[in-house]
Coordinates of C-alpha atoms and ligand atoms in Angstrom, one line a residue:
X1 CA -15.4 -124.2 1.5
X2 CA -16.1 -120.6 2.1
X3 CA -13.5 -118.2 0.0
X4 CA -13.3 -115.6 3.0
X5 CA -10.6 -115.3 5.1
X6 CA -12.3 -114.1 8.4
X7 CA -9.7 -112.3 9.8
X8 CA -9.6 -112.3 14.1
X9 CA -7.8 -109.3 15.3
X10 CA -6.4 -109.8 18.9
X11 CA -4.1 -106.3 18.9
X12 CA -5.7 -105.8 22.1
X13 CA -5.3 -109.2 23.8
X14 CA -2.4 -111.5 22.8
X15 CA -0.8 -107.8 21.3
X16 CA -1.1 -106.3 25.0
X17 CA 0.8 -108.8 26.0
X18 CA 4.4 -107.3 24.2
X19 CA 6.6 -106.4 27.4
X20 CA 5.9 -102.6 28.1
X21 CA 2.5 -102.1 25.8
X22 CA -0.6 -101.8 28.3
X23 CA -3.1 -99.8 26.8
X24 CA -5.7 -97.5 29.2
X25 CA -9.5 -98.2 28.3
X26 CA -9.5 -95.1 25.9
X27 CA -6.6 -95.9 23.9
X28 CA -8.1 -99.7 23.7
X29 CA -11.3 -98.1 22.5
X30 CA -9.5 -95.7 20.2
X31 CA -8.0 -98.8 18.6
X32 CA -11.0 -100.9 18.5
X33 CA -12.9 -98.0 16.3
X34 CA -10.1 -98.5 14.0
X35 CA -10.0 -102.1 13.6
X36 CA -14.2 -101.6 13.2
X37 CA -13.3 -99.2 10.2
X38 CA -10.6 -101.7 8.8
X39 CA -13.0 -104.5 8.6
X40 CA -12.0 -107.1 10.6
X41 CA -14.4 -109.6 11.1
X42 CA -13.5 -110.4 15.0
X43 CA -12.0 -108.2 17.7
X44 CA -10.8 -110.1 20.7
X45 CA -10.5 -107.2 23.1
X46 CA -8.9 -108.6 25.9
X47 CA -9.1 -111.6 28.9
X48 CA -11.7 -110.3 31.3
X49 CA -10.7 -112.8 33.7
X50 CA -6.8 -111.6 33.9
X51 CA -7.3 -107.8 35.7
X52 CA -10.2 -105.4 36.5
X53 CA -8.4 -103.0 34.0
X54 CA -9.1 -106.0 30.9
X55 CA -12.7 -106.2 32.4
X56 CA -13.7 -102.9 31.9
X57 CA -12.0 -102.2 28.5
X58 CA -13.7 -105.1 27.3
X59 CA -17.1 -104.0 28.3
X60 CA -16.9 -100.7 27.7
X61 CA -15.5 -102.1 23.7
X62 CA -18.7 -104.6 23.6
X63 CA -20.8 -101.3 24.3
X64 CA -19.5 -99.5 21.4
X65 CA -18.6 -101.4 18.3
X66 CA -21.1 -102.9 16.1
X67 CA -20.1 -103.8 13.1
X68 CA -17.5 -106.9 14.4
X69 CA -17.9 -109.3 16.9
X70 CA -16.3 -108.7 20.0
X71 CA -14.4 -112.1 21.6
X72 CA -13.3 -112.1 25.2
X73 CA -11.0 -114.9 26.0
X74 CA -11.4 -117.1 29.4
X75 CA -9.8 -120.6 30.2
X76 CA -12.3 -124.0 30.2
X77 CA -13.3 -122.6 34.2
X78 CA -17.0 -121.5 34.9
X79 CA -15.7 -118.3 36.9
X80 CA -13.6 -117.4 33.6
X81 CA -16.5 -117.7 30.8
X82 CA -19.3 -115.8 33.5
X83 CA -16.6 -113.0 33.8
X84 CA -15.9 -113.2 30.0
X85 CA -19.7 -112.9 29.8
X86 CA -20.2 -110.1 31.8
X87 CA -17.8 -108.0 29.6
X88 CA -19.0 -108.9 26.2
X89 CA -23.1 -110.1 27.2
X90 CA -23.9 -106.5 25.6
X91 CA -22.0 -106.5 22.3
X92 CA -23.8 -106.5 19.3
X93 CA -22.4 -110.2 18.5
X94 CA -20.5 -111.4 21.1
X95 CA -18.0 -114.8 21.0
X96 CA -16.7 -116.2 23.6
X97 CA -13.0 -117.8 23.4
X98 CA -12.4 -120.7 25.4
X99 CA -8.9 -122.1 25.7
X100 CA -7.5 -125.2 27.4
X101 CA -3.5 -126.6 26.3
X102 CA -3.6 -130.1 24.6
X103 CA 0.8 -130.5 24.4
X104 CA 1.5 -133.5 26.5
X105 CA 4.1 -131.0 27.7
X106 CA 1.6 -128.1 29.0
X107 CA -1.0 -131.2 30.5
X108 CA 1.9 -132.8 32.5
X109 CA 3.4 -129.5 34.0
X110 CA 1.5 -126.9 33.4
X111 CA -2.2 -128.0 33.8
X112 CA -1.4 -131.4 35.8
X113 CA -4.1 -133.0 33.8
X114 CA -4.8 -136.3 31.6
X115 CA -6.0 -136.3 28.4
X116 CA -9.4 -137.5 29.7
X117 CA -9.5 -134.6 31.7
X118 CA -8.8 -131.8 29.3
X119 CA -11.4 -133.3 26.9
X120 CA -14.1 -133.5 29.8
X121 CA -13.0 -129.8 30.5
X122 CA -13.4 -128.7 27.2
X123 CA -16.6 -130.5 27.1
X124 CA -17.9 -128.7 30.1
X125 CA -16.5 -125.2 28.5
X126 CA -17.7 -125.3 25.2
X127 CA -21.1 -126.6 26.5
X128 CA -21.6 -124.3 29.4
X129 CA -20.1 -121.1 26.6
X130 CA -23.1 -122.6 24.0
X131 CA -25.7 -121.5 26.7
X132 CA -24.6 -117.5 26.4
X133 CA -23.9 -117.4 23.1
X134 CA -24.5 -118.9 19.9
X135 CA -20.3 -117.8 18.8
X136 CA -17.9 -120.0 20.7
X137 CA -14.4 -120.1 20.1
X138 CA -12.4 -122.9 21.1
X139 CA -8.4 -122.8 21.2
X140 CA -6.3 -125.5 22.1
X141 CA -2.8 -123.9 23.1
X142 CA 0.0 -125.3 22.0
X143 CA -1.8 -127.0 19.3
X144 CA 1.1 -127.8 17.1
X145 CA 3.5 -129.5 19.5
X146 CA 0.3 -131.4 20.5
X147 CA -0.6 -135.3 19.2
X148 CA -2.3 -134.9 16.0
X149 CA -5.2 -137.7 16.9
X150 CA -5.3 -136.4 20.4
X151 CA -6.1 -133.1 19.0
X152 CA -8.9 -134.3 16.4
X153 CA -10.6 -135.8 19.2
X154 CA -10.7 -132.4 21.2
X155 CA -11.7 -130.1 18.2
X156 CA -14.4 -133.1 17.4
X157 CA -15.6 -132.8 21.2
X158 CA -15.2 -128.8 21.3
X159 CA -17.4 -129.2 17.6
X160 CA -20.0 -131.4 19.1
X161 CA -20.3 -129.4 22.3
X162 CA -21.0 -126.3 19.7
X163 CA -18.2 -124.7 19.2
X164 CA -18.4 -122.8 15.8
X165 CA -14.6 -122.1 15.1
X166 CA -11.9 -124.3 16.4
X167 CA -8.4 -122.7 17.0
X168 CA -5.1 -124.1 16.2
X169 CA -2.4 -122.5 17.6
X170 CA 1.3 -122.5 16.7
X171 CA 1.8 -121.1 20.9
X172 CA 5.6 -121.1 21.0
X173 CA 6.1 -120.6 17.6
X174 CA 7.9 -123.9 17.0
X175 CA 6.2 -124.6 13.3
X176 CA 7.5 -124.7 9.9
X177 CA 5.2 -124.1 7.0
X178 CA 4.4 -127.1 4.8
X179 CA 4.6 -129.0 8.2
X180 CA 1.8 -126.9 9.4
X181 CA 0.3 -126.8 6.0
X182 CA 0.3 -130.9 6.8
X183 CA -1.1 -130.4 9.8
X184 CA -4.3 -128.7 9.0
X185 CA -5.2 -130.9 5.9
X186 CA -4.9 -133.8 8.5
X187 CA -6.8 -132.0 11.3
X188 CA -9.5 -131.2 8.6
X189 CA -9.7 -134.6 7.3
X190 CA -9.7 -136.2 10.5
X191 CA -11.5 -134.4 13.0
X192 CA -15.5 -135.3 12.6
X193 CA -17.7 -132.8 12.2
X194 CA -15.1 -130.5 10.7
X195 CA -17.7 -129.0 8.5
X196 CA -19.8 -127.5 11.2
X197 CA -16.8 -125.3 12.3
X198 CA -14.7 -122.6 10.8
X199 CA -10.5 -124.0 11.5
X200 CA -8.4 -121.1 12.9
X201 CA -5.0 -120.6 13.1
X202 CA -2.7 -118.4 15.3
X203 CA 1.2 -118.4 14.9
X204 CA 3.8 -116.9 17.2
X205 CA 6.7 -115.3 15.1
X206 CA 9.6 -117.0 17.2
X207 CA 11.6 -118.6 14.7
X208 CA 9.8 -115.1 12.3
X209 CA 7.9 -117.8 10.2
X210 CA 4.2 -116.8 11.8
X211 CA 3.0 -115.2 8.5
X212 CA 4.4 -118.1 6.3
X213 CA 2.8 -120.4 8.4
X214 CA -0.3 -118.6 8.8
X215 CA -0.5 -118.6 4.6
X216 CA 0.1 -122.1 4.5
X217 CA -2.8 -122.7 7.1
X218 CA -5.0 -121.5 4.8
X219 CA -3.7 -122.6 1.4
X220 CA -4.6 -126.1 3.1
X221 CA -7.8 -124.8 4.8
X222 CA -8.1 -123.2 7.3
X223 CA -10.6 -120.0 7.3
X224 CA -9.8 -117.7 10.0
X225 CA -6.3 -116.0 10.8
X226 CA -5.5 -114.8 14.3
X227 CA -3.4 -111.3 13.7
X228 CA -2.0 -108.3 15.1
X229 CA -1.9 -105.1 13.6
X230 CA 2.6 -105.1 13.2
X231 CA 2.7 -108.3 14.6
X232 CA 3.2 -107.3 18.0
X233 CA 3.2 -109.4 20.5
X234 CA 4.5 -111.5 23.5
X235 CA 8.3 -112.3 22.9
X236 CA 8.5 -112.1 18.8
X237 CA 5.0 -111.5 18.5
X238 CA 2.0 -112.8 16.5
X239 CA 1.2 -113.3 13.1
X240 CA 1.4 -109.2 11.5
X241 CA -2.3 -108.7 10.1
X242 CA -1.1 -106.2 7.1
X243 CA 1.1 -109.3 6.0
X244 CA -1.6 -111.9 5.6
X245 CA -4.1 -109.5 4.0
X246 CA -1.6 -107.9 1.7
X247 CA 0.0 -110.9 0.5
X248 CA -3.6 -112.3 0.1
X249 CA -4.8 -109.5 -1.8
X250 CA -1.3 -109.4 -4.0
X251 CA -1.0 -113.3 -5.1
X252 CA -4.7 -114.0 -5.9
X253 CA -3.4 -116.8 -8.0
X254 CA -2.1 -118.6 -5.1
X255 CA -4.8 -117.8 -2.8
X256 CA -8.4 -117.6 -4.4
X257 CA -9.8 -116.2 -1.5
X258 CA -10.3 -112.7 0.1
X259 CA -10.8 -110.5 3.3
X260 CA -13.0 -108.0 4.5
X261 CA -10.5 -105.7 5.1
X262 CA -10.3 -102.4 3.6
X263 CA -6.6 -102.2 2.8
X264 CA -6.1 -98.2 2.8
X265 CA -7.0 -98.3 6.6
X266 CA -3.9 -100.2 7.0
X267 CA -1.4 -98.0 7.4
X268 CA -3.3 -95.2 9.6
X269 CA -3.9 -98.2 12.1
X270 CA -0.3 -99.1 11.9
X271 CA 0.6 -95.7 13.1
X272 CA -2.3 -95.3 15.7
X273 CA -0.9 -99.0 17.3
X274 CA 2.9 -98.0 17.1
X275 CA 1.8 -94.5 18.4
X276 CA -0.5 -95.9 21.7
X277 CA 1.7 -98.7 22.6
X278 CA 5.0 -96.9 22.1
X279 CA 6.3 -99.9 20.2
X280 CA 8.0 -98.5 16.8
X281 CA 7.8 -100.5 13.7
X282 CA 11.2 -101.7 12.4
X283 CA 12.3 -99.4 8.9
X284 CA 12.5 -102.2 7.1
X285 CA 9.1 -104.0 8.0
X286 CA 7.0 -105.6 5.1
X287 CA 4.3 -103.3 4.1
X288 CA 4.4 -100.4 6.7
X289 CA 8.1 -100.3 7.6
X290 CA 9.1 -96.2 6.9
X291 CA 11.6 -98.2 4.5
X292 CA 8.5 -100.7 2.5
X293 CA 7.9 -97.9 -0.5
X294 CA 11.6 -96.3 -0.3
X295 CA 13.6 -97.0 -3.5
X296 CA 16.9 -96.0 -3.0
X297 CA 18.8 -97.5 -5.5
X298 CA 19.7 -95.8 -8.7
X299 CA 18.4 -98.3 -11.3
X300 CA 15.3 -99.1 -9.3
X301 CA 14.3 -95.6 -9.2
X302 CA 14.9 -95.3 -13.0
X303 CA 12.9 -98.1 -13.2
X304 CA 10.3 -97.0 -11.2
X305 CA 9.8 -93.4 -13.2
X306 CA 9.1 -95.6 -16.6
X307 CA 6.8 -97.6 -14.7
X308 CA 6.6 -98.3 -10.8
X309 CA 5.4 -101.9 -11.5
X310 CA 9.1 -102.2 -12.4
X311 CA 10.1 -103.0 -8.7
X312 CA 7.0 -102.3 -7.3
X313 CA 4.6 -105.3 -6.5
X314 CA 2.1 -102.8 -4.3
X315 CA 1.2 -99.3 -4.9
X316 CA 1.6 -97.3 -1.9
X317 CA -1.9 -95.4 -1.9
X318 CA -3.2 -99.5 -1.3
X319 CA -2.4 -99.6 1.8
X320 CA -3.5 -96.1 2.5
X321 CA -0.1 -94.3 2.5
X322 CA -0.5 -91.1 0.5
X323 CA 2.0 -89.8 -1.9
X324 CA 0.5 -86.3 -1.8
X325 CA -0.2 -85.4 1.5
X326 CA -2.0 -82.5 2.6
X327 CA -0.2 -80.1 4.6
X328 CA -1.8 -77.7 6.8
X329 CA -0.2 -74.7 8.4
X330 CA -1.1 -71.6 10.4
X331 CA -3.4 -70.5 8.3
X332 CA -5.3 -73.4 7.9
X333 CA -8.9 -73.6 9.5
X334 CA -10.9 -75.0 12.1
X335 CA -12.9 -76.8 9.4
X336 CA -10.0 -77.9 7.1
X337 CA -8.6 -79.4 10.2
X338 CA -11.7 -81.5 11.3
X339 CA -11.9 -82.9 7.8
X340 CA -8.9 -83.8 7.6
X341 CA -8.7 -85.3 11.1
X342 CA -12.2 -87.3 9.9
X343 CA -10.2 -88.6 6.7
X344 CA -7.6 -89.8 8.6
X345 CA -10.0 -91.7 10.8
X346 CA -10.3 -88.9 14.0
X347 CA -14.5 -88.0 14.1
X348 CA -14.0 -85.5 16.8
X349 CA -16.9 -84.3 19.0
X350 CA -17.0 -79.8 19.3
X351 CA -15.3 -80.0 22.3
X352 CA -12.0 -82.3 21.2
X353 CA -12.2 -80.3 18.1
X354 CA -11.9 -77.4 19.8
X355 CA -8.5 -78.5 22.2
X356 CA -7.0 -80.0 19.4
X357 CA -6.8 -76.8 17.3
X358 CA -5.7 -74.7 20.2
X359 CA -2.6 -77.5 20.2
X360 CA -2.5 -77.5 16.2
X361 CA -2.4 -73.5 16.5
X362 CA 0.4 -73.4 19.1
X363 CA 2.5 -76.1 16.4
X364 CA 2.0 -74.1 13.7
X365 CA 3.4 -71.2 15.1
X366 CA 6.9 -73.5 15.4
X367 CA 6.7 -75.7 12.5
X368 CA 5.6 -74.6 9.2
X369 CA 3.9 -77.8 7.8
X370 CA 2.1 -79.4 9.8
X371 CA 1.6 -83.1 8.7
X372 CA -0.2 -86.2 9.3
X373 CA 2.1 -87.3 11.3
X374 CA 2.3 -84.4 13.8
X375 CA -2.0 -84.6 13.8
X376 CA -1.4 -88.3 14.9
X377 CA 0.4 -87.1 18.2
X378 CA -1.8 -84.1 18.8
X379 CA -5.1 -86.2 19.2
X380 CA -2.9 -89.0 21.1
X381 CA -1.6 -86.8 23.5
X382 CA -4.6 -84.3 23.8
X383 CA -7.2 -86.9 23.6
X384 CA -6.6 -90.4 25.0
X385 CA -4.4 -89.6 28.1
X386 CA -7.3 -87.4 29.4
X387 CA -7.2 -89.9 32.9
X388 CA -3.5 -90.0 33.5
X389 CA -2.2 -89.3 37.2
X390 CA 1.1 -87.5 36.7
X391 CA 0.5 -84.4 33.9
X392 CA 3.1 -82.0 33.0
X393 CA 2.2 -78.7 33.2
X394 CA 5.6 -76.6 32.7
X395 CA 9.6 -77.6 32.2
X396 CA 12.3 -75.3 32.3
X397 CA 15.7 -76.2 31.8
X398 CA 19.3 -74.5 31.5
X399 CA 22.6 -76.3 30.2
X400 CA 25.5 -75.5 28.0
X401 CA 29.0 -75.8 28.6
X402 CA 29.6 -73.8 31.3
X403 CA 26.6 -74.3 33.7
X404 CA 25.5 -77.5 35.6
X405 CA 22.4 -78.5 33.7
X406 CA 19.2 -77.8 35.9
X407 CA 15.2 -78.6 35.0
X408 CA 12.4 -76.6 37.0
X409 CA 9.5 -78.8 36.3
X410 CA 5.5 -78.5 37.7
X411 CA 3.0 -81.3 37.3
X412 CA 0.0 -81.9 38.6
X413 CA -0.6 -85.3 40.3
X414 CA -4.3 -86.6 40.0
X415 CA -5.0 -82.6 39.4
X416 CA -2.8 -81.4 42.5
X417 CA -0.1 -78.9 41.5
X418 CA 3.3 -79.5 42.3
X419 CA 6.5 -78.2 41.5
X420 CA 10.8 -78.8 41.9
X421 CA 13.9 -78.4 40.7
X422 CA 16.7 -81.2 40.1
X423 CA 20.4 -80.9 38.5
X424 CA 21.6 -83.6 36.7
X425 CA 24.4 -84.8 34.1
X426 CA 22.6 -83.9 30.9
X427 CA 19.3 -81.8 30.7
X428 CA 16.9 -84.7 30.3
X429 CA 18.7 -86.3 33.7
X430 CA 18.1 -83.4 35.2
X431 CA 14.0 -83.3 34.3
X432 CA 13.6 -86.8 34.7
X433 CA 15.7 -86.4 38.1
X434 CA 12.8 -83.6 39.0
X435 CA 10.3 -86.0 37.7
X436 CA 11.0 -89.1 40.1
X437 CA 11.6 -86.7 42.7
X438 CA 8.2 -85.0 42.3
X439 CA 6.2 -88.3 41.7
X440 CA 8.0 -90.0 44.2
X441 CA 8.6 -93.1 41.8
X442 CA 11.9 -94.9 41.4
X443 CA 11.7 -96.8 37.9
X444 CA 14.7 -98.0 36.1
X445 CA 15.3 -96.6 33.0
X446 CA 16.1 -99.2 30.5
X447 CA 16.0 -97.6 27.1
X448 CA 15.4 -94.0 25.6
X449 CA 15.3 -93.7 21.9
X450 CA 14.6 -90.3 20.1
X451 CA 13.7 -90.0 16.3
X452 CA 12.6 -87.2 14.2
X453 CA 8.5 -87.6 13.5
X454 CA 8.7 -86.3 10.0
X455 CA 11.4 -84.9 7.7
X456 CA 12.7 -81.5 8.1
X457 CA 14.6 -79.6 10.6
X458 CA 11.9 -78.5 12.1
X459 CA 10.7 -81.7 12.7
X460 CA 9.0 -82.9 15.9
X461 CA 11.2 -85.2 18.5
X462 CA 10.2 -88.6 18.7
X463 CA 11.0 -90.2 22.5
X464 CA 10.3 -93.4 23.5
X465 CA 11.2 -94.8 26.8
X466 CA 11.3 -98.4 28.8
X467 CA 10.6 -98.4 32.1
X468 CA 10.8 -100.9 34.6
X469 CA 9.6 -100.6 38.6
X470 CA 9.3 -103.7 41.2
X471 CA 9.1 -105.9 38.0
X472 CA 6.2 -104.0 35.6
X473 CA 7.7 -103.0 32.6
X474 CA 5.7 -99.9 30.9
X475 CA 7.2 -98.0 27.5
X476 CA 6.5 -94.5 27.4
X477 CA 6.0 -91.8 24.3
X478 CA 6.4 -88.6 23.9
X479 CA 6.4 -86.1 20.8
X480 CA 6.9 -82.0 20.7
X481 CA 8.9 -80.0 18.9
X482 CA 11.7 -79.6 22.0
X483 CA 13.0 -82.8 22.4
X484 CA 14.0 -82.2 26.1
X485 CA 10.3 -81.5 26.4
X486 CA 9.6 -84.8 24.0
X487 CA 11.6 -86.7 26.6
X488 CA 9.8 -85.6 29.3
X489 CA 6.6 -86.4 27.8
X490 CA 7.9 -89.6 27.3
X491 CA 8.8 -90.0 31.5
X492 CA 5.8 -89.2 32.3
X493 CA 3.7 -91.2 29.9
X494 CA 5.7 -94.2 30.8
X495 CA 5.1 -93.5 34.8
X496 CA 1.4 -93.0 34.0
X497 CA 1.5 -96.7 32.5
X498 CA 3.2 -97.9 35.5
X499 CA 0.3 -97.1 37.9
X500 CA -2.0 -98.4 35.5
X501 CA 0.0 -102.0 35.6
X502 CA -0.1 -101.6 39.1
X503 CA -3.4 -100.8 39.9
X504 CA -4.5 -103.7 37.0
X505 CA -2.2 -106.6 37.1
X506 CA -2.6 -109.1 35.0
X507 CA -3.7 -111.8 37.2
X508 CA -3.8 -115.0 34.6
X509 CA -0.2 -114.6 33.3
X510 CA 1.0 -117.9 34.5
X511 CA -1.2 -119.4 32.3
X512 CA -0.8 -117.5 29.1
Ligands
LIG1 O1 -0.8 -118.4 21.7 C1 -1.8 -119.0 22.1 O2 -1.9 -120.2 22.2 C2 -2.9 -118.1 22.5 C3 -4.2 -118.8 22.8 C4 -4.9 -118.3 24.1 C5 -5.1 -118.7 21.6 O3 -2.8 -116.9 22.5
LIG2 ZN1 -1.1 -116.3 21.3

C-alpha cells in the first residue's frame, strides 16, 4: 500500500457550494495557482454541467495549471461527462469524477432507481469516462448510509469498468470514526479488484467529526482525502485540508504516511480563500484560526519563553505564518514590493505591478506599516474584481449629532457613470441607501460584520456582508482604511456576486 496521502482539493467545487461563496473565473483561477503551489495532488475545479459560469472557470483552470490534475465532476449521464470533457479535455492531466448515490434512501426518492439500475448506470459512466481519459473518478454519494455489500459490488463494477479511484463519501455527515474506520477495512477487503484502485474518502463536518473521520479513513486504508482549504463547505462544510495534512505531518507515529503538500503555503491560502469568498475563519480554528499560535495564559507563555515545545505541538513558521514580518511603508519601493508580493505567492505581470503600487502608495500615505495583510486586499480588490458591473468610483458622506446623515456616492455600472445622493439612519444606511438606489437592486441585508485587518489604530476596516435577492444569497467584502468606505466596498462586492449568481445559476443543485 502506497505511503502517500494524495490529497484531492475541491475548494472550488463542493467549497463553492457554502451559502454566499461564488467565486468569478479570476478569483477561481487565483485560487487554483495557489492550490498548484501548495501541492495538492488533485484540483476538482468545479461541476461543468451545473452553470455556464462552472463551465468556463473550469476550462479556463484546465488551460493553466500543470502541475495537478484538474477533475471536473458530472453525474453517471452522457450529456454530463461530454460537458465535463469539454472543460477539462485540455488539462495537462485531466480526471473525470463521476457520481451516482447508492443510499437506499437517495435510490428510492431521490434517483427513483433500483439497485440494478444504479450499477448498470455506473457501468455505462465509468465505461463511457474510460474512453476520454485514462483518470476516472467514481463517487458513490451517500456512501456511508449505504449497504455495505451493495456498495462493494458498485466500487467492484466502477473498478472493472476502469475507474482508478473509488470515492466514499460520508454525504450528510452522519459517520462516527472507528465506525467509518470499519467501514473502509471492510470495503477494502471486500470489494474485488480493490488493488487496481486508489479508495477515497470525503466527509461532511455535520456532526464536526469530518477530519476525525477522514484520519480514521486512512489509518484503515484509504489513500486519497477529499478537502477544503478551512473546511468550507455546504451546511458545516467539508473535511478542512490544513487539518488532515497537519495532523499527518505532526503524529508520524500514528500515521506512517505523507503528503505532497508544502505546509508553509498553508496559511497564505487560508487567507486568499477567506479573503475571495468572504467567509472568515473562526479565531479559534485549528491551525489557521487568528487564535491557533496565541498563548494567552500566564504560565503557558512562561512556558513557551524556556522552550515553545512546552505548549507548542507546531511551530508557527510550519504552516507559513511568520513571526517576523516584513513591513513596508512609504518609502518602500517598487521592487521591494514585487518581491515581496512574489514571496507571498502574488507573480505580478508590469502592468498589475504598476496599479497595485499606485494603491500601496495611496495606503501608505494613511497607514504607517503596511502589512501582509493589507497587500492581501490590495491585489484582491485591484486585481481579481477587474470584470465586476457595479464599481465605486467616489463616496461622500456627512453625519454627527446634529445633521441627518447623507452619502453622495458615484459608480459606474458596466463602465457608465452614475451618481446620487440618499439620507439614511446611520452613514453606511445612508450609502447603501444610494447604492440600491443607483443600481436599482433590492437585496436584503442579512448580516454586516466589520473587524480590524491588522493590529493598530490605524488599522484597515474589515466588512463583510450577506446578501440575499429573489433567493441567491452572495457575501460581500470590503477592506480600506474608512470603514464607511469598507462597508461600501463590501455592498457593492456583494451586489457584483449577485449578478454573477444570476446570470450563472447553478443548474444541478437538486442533485447535489
Ligand atoms: O458529498 C458528496 O457526496 C459529494 C460527492 C459529489 C462526491 O460531494
Ligand atoms: Zn460533498
Amino acid at each position: 500500500m502506497s505511503d502517500i496521502v494524495k490529497i484531492f482539493d475541491t475548494t472550488l467545487r463542493d467549497g463553492e457550494q457554502s451559502p454566499g461563496a461564488s467565486m468569478n473565473t479570476a478569483e477561481k483561477l487565483r485560487i487554483a495557482t495557489q492550490l498548484e503551489k501548495l501541492g495538492v495532488d488533485v484540483i476538482e475545479a468545479g461541476f461543468p454541467a451545473a452553470s455556464e459560469g462552472d463551465f468556463e472557470a473550469v476550462s479556463e483552470i484546465a488551460k493553466k495549471i500543470t502541475q495537478c490534475e484538474i477533475a471536473g465532476l458530472c453525474r453517471t449521464s452522457k450529456n454530463d461527462i461530454d460537458r465535463a470533457w469539454a472543460a477539462i479535455a485540455h488539462a495537462a492531466r485531466p480526471r473525470i469524477h463521476t457520481f451516482i448515490a447508492t443510499s437506499d434512501i437517495h435510490m428510492k426518492y431521490k434517483l427513483n432507481m433500483d439497485r440494478e439500475q444504479v450499477i448498470r448506470a455506473t457501468i455505462e459512466a465509468v465505461t463511457y469516462a474510460r474512453t476520454l481519459t485514462d483518470i476516472v473518478e467514481f463517487s458513490a454519494e451517500d456512501g456511508s448510509r449505504s449497504d455495505r455489500d451493495f456498495l462493494c459490488q458498485v466500487f467492484d463494477a466502477a473498478i472493472s469498468a476502469g475507474a482508478t479511484t473509488v470515492n466514499l463519501p460520508d454525504t450528510v455527515g452522519y459517520a462516527i470514526p472507528h465506525e467509518f474506520a470499519e467501514l473502509v477495512k471492510y470495503v477494502m477487503k471486500h470489494t474485488s479488484h480493490m488493488d487496481k484502485a486508489v479508495l477515497s474518502v470525503h466527509c461532511h463536518n455535520d456532526l464536526g467529526l469530518a477530519t476525525a473521520n477522514t484520519l480514521a479513513a486512512i489509518a484503515a486504508g484509504a489513500r486519497q482525502a477529499e478537502v477544503t482549504v478551512n473546511g468550507i463547505g455546504e451546511r458545516a462544510g467539508n473535511t478542512s485540508m490544513e487539518e488532515v495534512v497537519m495532523a499527518l505531518k505532526t503524529r508520524p507515529n500514528f500515521f506512517p504516511m505523507t503528503t505532497n503538500i508544502d505546509s508553509t503555503k498553508i496559511y497564505p491560502i487560508s487567507r486568499l480563500v477567506s479573503m475571495i469568498t468572504g467567509i472568515i475563519v473562526q479565531p479559534n480554528k485549528a491551525i489557521v484560526g487568528a487564535n491557533a499560535f496565541a498563548h494567552e495564559a500566564g504560565i503557558h507563555q512562561d512556558g513557551m519563553l524556556k522552550n515553545p515545545m512546552t505548549y507548542e505541538i507546531m511551530q508557527p513558521e510550519t504552516i507559513g505564518l511568520s513571526s517576523n514580518k516584513l513591513v513596508l511603508g512609504k518609502h518602500s519601493g517598487r521592487h521591494a514590493l514585487k518581491s515581496h508580493l512574489k514571496e507571498m505567492g502574488y507573480d505580478l505581470s508590469d502592468d498589475e505591478l504598476n496599479l497595485i503600487f499606485t494603491k500601496f502608495k495611496d495606503l501608505a500615505d494613511k497607514k504607517k506599516h503596511v502589512l501582509d495583510e493589507d497587500l492581501e486586499a490590495l491585489v484582491n480588490e485591484g486585481l481579481l474584481r477587474t470584470t465586476d458591473i457595479f464599481c465605486l468610483q467616489y463616496l461622500h458622506v456627512s453625519s454627527g449629532t446634529t445633521v441627518s446623515p447623507i452619502a453622495g456616492v458615484k459608480m459606474t455600472i458596466n463602465g457608465r457613470p452614475i451618481e446620487g445622493t440618499a439620507y439614511g439612519n446611520g452613514p453606511i444606511d445612508a450609502a447603501f441607501i444610494a447604492i440600491s438606489e443607483l443600481t436599482r437592486t433590492k437585496s436584503e441585508l442579512l448580516r454586516f460584520s466589520v473587524s480590524a485587518l491588522t493590529g493598530g489604530t490605524d488599522a484597515q476596516g474589515e466588512v463583510t456582508v450577506r446578501l440575499r435577492e429573489n433567493g441567491l444569497v452572495a457575501l460581500g467584502r470590503g477592506v480600506d482604511a474608512d470603514i464607511i468606505t469598507a462597508s461600501a466596498k463590501a455592498y457593492i462586492n456583494g451586489l457584483n456576486r449577485l449578478e454573477y449568481l444570476k446570470e450563472n445559476p447553478f443548474q444541478a443543485s437538486e442533485v447535489l
